[in-house]
C-alpha positions as CSV (number, residue, x, y, z in Angstrom):
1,X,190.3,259.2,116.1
2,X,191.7,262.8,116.2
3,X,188.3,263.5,114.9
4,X,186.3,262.3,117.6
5,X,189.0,263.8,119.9
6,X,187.9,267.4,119.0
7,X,184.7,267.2,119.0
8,X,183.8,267.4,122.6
9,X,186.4,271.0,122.8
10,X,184.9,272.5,119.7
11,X,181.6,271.9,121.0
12,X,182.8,273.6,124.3
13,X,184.5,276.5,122.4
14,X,180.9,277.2,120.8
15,X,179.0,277.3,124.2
16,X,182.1,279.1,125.8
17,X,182.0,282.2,123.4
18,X,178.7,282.4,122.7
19,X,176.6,285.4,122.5
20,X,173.2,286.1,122.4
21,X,171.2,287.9,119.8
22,X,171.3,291.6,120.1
23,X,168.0,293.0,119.6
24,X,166.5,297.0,119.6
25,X,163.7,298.7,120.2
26,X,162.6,302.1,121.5
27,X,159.4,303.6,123.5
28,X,158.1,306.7,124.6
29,X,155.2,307.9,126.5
30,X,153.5,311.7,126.4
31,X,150.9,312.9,129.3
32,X,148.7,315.6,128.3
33,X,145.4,317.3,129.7
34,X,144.6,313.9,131.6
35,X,145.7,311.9,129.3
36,X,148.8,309.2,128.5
37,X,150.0,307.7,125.2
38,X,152.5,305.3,125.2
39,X,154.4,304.6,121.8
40,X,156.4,300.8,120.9
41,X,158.5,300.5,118.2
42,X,159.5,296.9,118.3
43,X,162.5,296.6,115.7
44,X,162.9,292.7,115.3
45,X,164.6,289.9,112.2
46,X,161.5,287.7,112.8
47,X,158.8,287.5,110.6
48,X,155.5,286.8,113.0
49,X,154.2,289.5,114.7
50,X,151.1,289.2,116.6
51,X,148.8,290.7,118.4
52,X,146.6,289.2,120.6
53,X,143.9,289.3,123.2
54,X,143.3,287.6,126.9
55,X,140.4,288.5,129.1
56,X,140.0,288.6,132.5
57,X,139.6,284.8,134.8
58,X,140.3,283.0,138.0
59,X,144.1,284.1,138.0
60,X,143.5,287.3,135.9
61,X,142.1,290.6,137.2
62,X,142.2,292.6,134.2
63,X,141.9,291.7,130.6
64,X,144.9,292.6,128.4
65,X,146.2,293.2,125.2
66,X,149.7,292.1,124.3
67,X,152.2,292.4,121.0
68,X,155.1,290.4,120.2
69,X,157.0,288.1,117.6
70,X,158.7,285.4,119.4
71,X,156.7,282.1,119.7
72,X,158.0,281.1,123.4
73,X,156.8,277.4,122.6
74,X,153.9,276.1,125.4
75,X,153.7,279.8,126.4
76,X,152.7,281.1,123.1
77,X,153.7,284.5,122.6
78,X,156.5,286.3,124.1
79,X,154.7,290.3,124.9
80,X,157.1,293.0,123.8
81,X,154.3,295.5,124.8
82,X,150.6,295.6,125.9
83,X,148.2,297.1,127.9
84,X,145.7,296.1,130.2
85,X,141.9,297.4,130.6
86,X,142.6,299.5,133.8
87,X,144.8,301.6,131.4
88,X,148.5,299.9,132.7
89,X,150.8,299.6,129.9
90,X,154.6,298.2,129.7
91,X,157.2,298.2,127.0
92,X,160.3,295.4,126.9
93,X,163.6,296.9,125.5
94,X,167.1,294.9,125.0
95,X,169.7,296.2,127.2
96,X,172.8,295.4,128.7
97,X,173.2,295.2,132.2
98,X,176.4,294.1,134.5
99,X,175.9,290.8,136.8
100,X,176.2,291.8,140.4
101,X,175.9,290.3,143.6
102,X,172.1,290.6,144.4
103,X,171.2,291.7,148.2
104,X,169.1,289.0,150.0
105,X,167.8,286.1,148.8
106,X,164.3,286.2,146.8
107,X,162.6,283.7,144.3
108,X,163.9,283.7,140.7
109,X,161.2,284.3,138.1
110,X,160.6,280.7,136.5
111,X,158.8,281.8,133.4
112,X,159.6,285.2,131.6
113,X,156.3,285.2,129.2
114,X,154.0,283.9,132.0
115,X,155.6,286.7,134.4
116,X,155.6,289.3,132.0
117,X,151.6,288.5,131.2
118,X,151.1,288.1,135.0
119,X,151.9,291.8,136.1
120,X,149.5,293.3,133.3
121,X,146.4,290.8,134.9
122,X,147.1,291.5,138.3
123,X,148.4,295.3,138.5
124,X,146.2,298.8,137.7
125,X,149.3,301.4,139.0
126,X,152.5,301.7,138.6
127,X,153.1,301.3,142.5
128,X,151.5,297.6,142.6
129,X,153.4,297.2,139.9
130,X,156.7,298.1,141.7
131,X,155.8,296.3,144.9
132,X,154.8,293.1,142.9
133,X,158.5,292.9,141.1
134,X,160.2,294.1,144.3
135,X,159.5,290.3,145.5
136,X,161.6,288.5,142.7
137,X,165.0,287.9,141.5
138,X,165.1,289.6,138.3
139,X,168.2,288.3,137.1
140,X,166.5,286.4,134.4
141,X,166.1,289.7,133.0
142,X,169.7,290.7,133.0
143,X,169.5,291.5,128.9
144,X,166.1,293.8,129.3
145,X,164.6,296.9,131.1
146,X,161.1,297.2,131.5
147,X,159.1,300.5,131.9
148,X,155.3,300.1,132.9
149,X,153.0,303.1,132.7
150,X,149.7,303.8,134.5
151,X,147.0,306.0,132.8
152,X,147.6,308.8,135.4
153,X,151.4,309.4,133.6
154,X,153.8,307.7,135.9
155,X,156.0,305.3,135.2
156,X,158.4,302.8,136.6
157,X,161.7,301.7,135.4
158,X,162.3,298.0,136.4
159,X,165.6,296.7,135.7
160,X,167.6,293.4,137.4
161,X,168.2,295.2,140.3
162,X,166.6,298.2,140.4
163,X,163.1,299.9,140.1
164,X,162.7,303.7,139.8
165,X,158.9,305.4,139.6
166,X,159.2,309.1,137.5
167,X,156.8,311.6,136.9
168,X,157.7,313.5,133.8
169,X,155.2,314.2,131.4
170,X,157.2,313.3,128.7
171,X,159.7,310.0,128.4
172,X,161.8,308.3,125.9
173,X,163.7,304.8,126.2
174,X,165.9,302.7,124.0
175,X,168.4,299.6,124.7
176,X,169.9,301.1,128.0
177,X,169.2,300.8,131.5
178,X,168.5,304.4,132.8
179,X,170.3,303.9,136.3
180,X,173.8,303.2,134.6
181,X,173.7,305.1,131.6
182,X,174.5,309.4,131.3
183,X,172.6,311.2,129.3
184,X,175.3,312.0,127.3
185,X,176.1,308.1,126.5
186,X,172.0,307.8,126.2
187,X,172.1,310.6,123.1
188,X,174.7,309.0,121.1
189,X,171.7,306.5,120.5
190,X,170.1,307.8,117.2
191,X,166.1,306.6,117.9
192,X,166.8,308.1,121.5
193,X,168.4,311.7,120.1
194,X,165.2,311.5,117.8
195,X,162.7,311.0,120.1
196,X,164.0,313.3,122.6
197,X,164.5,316.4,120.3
198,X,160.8,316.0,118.4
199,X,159.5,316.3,122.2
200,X,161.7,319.2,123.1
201,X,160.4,321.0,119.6
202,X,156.7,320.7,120.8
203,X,154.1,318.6,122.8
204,X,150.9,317.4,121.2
205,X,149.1,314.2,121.8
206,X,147.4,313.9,118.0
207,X,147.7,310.7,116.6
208,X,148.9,312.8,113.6
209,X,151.8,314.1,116.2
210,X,152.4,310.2,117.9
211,X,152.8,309.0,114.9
212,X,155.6,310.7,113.4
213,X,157.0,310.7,116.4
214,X,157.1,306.9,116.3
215,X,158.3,307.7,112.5
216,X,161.3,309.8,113.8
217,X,162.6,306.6,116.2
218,X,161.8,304.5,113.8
219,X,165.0,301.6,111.6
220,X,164.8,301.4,108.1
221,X,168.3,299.9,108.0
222,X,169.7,300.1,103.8
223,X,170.9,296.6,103.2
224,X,167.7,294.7,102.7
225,X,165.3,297.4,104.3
226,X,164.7,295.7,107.1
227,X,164.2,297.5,110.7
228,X,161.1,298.4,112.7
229,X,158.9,295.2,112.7
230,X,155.8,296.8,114.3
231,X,155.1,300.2,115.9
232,X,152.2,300.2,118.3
233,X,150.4,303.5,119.8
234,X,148.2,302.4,123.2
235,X,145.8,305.4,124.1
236,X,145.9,304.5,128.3
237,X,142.7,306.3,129.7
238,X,140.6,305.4,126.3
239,X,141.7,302.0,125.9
240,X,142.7,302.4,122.0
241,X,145.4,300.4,120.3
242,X,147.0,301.9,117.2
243,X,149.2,299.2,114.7
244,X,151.4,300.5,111.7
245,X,153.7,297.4,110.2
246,X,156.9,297.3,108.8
247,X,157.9,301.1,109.1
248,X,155.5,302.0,106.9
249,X,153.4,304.6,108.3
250,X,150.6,305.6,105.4
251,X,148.7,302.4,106.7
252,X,147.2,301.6,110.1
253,X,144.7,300.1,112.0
254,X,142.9,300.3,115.6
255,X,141.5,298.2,118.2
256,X,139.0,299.2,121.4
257,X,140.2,297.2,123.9
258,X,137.3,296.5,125.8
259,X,135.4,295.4,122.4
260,X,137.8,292.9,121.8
261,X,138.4,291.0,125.3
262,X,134.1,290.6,125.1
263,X,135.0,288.4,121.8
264,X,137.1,286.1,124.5
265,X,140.6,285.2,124.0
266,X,141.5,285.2,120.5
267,X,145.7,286.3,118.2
268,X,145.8,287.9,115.4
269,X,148.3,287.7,112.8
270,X,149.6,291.7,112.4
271,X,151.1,290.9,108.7
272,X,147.5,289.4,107.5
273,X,145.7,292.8,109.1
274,X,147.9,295.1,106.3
275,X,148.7,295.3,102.5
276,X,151.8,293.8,101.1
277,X,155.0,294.9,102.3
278,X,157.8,294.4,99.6
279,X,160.4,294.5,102.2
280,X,158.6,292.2,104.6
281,X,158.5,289.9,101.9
282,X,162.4,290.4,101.1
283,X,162.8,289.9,105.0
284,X,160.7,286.7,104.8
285,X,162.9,285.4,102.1
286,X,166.4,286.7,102.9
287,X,167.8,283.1,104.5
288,X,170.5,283.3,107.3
289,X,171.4,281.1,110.0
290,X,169.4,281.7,112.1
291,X,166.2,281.3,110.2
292,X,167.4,278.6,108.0
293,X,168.5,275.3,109.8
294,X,170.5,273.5,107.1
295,X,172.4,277.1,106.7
296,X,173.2,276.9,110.0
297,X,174.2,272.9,110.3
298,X,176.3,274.0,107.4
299,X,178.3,276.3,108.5
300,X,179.1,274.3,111.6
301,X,179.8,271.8,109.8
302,X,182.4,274.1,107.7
303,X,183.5,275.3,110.7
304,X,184.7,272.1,112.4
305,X,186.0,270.8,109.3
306,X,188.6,274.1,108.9
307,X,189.4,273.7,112.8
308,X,189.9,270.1,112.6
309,X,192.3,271.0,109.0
310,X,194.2,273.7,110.6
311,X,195.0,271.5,113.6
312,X,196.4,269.2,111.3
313,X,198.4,271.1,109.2
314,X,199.8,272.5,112.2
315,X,201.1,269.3,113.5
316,X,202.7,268.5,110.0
317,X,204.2,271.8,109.7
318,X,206.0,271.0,112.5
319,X,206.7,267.4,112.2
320,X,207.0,266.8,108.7
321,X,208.8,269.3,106.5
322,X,208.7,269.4,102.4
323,X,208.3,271.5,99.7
324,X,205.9,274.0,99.7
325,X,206.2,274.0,103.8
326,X,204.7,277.3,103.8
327,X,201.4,276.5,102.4
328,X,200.9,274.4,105.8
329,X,201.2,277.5,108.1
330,X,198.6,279.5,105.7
331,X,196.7,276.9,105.5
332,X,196.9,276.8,109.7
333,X,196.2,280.4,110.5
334,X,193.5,280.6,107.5
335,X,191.8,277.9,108.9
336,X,191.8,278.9,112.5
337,X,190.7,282.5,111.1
338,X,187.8,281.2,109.1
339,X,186.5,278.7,110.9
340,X,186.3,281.5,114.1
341,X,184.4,284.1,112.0
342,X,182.1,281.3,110.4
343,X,181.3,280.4,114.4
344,X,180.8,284.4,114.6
345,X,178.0,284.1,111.6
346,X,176.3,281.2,114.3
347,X,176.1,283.6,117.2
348,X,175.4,287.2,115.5
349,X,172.3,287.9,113.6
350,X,173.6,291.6,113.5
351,X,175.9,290.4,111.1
352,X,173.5,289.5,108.3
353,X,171.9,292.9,108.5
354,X,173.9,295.5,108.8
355,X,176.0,296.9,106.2
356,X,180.0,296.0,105.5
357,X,182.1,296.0,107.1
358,X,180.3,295.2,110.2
359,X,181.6,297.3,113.5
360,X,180.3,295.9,116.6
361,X,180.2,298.3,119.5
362,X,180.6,295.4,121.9
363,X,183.4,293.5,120.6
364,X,186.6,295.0,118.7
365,X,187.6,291.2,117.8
366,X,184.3,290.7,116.0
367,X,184.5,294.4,114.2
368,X,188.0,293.5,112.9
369,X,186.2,289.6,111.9
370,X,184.6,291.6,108.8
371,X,187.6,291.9,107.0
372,X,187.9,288.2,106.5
373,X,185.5,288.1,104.0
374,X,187.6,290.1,101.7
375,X,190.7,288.2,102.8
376,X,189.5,285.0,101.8
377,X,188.8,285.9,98.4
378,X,192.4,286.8,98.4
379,X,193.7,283.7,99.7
380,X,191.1,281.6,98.4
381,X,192.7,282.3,94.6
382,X,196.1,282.0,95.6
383,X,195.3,278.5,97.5
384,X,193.9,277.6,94.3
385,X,196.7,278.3,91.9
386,X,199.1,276.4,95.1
387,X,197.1,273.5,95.2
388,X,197.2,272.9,91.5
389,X,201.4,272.5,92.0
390,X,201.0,270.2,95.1
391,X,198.4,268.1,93.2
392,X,200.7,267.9,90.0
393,X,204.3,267.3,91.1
394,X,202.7,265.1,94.0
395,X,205.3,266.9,96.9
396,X,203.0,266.1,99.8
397,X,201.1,262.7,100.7
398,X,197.8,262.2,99.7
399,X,196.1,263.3,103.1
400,X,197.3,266.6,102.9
401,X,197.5,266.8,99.4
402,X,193.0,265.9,99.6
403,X,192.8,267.9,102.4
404,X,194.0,270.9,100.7
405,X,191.6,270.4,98.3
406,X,188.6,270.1,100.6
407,X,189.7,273.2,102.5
408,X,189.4,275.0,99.1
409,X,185.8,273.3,98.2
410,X,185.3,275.0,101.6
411,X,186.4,278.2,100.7
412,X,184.6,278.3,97.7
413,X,181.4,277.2,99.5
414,X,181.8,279.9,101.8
415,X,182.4,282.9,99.7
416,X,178.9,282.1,97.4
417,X,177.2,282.4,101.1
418,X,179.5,285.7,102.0
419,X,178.3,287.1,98.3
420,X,175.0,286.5,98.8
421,X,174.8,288.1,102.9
422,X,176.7,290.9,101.0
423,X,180.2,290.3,103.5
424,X,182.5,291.1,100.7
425,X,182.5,294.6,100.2
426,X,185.9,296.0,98.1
């Protein structure tokens, strides 16, 4: 009965406190002697990138190329990037952006993919591009900023409530929306800094050039190698599509646009196109919760049974004192600690990827969360030894008493999984 009671609070507590995935990626573009390059380095957990191809129609002006990784179900695939045969590119980066009150009322965007694909069939300059977007709510796109570039160099900013068209030659953007954040705050971003000082040291539009530039801003991150997914380099005026995979760069391949769009609409799996990555392959094997459903039905699982356990020991720490009273509040705060970082595993990828401890620059609650790993291996031994002595001399009831016992099977369970995503690291 108490059971059934919780559920429907736990089940808010998750929805309440949830956060989305954090993801990064970083773009530039270089205009030289007439002509623009724009560079995508799309630095993503999944494990499907594509690329793929859709001409020209009834509701389609131009033919486009697109990239991307996220299957967006009926949609297909998400675009991260692309480029369109009038020489229009765009790049999507992850960024943070405060909810304000928007002025007037316009239509929201329904469909992100379908919106996203739209501009790129409809628009040839950066200035349709603007007036296009300047007709929707782009709330919708409140975790993204989105730069478009038209073959003559200029560009446009688009953010949720904002649009800003620049001229430089050179440009460089990573996860943060250019009207709110100082240059200063912008540099303390390493693929930014990169970028920004290769293309102070010297100008060149060689592929040779582009592509260690794409090398310097590129994430190799130490833990399983994982990082930069797929780096794309789109020559605007020439229509030329440059791939490299995985951060490596000793391997790449190229598209003409306008050869492909005359074989009709047609995706391409990127992985197939290259030679065997070992750390792809480590990625496609390396299980977590959020690739892996019975992972992540396990852990909430783990994580309702510890909430449900702690609220019970807390009531009969109050209500019915014996010996060994003191396990109850242990067992209490342990579980309300545990079960709150196991939620934390559910809601942040980062987590899985990153070295330990974990410091999230969002959230000092979720940075301290990394040192319960290393606490639980503490208390898991000592709740061991403990329940042993309430199991022998019998000193609490038998609820309890098997309750303790299923909170350490927990425990145990746990720590093979926080071994294994490397979360213990003394």
């Amino acid at each position: 009965m108490l059971t059934s009671k919780l559920v429907p609070y736990f089940l808010m507590f998750l929805v309440l406190f949830h956060t989305g995935l954090a993801r990064t990626c970083s773009m530039y573009k270089v205009t030289k002697d007439g002509k623009t390059f724009v560079g995508c380095n799309e630095d993503a957990w999944r494990t499907s990138p594509r690329i793929w191809f859709e001409i020209a129609g009834k509701n389609a002006i131009y033919g486009a190329a697109f990239t991307g990784s996220r299957f967006d179900g009926s949609n297909g695939f998400a675009p991260q990037s692309g480029m369109n045969e009038s020489g229009l590119s765009f790049s999507r980066l992850a960024s943070f952006t405060p909810r304000r009150r928007a002025n007037g009322i316009k239509p929201p965007i329904l469909n992100q993919t379908n919106f996203l694909k739209h501009v790129l069939h409809s628009c040839r300059t950066v200035e349709e591009v603007q007036r296009y977007v300047s007709q929707f709510d782009r709330s919708t796109f409140m975790e993204d900023v989105l730069i478009y570039i038209d073959k003559s160099g200029k560009y446009l900013i688009v953010e949720p409530y904002s649009t800003q068209i620049g001229y430089e030659n050179t440009y460089v953007l990573s996860n943060f929306c250019p009207s709110i954040t100082s240059k200063k705050e912008a540099l303390k971003l390493n693929r930014y800094r990169k970028g920004i000082e290769l293309l102070n040291s010297k100008l060149d539009t060689t592929l040779v050039f582009l592509r260690s530039l794409s090398d310097s801003m590129h994430v190799c991150r130490p833990k399983i190698g994982d990082g930069t997914l797929l780096t794309s380099i789109w020559e605007l005026k020439e229509g030329k599509i440059h791939l490299y995979f995985y951060h490596d760069y000793t391997h790449h391949i190229s598209f003409q646009l306008n050869d492909e769009l005359q074989k009709g609409d047609h995706l391409l799996s990127i992985d197939d196109l290259f030679p065997k990555n070992a750390e792809f392959e480590k990625l496609g094997t390396y299980k977590t919760t959020k690739n892996t459903l019975w992972i992540m039905l396990s852990m909430i699982f783990f994580s309702f049974t510890l909430f449900c356990s702690a609220i019970y020991f807390c009531i009969n720490f109050f209500f019915k004192r014996n010996k060994y009273h003191f396990l109850k509040l242990m067992l209490t705060m342990s579980g309300f600690l545990v079960s709150y970082y196991v939620y934390v595993l559910c809601t942040h990828q980062n987590i899985f990827y990153f070295s330990a401890p974990y410091e999230d620059r969002f959230s000092m609650v979720v940075s301290l969360l990394a040192y319960v790993p290393n606490i639980l291996v503490l208390i898991t031994i000592s709740f061991i030894y403990w329940n042993l002595i309430v199991f022998r001399t019998k000193s609490w009831s038998i609820i309890p008493r098997n309750l303790f016992i299923l909170n350490n099977v927990v425990y145990v369970i746990l720590l093979c999984f926080f071994f294994y995503w490397r979360l213990v690291w003394f």
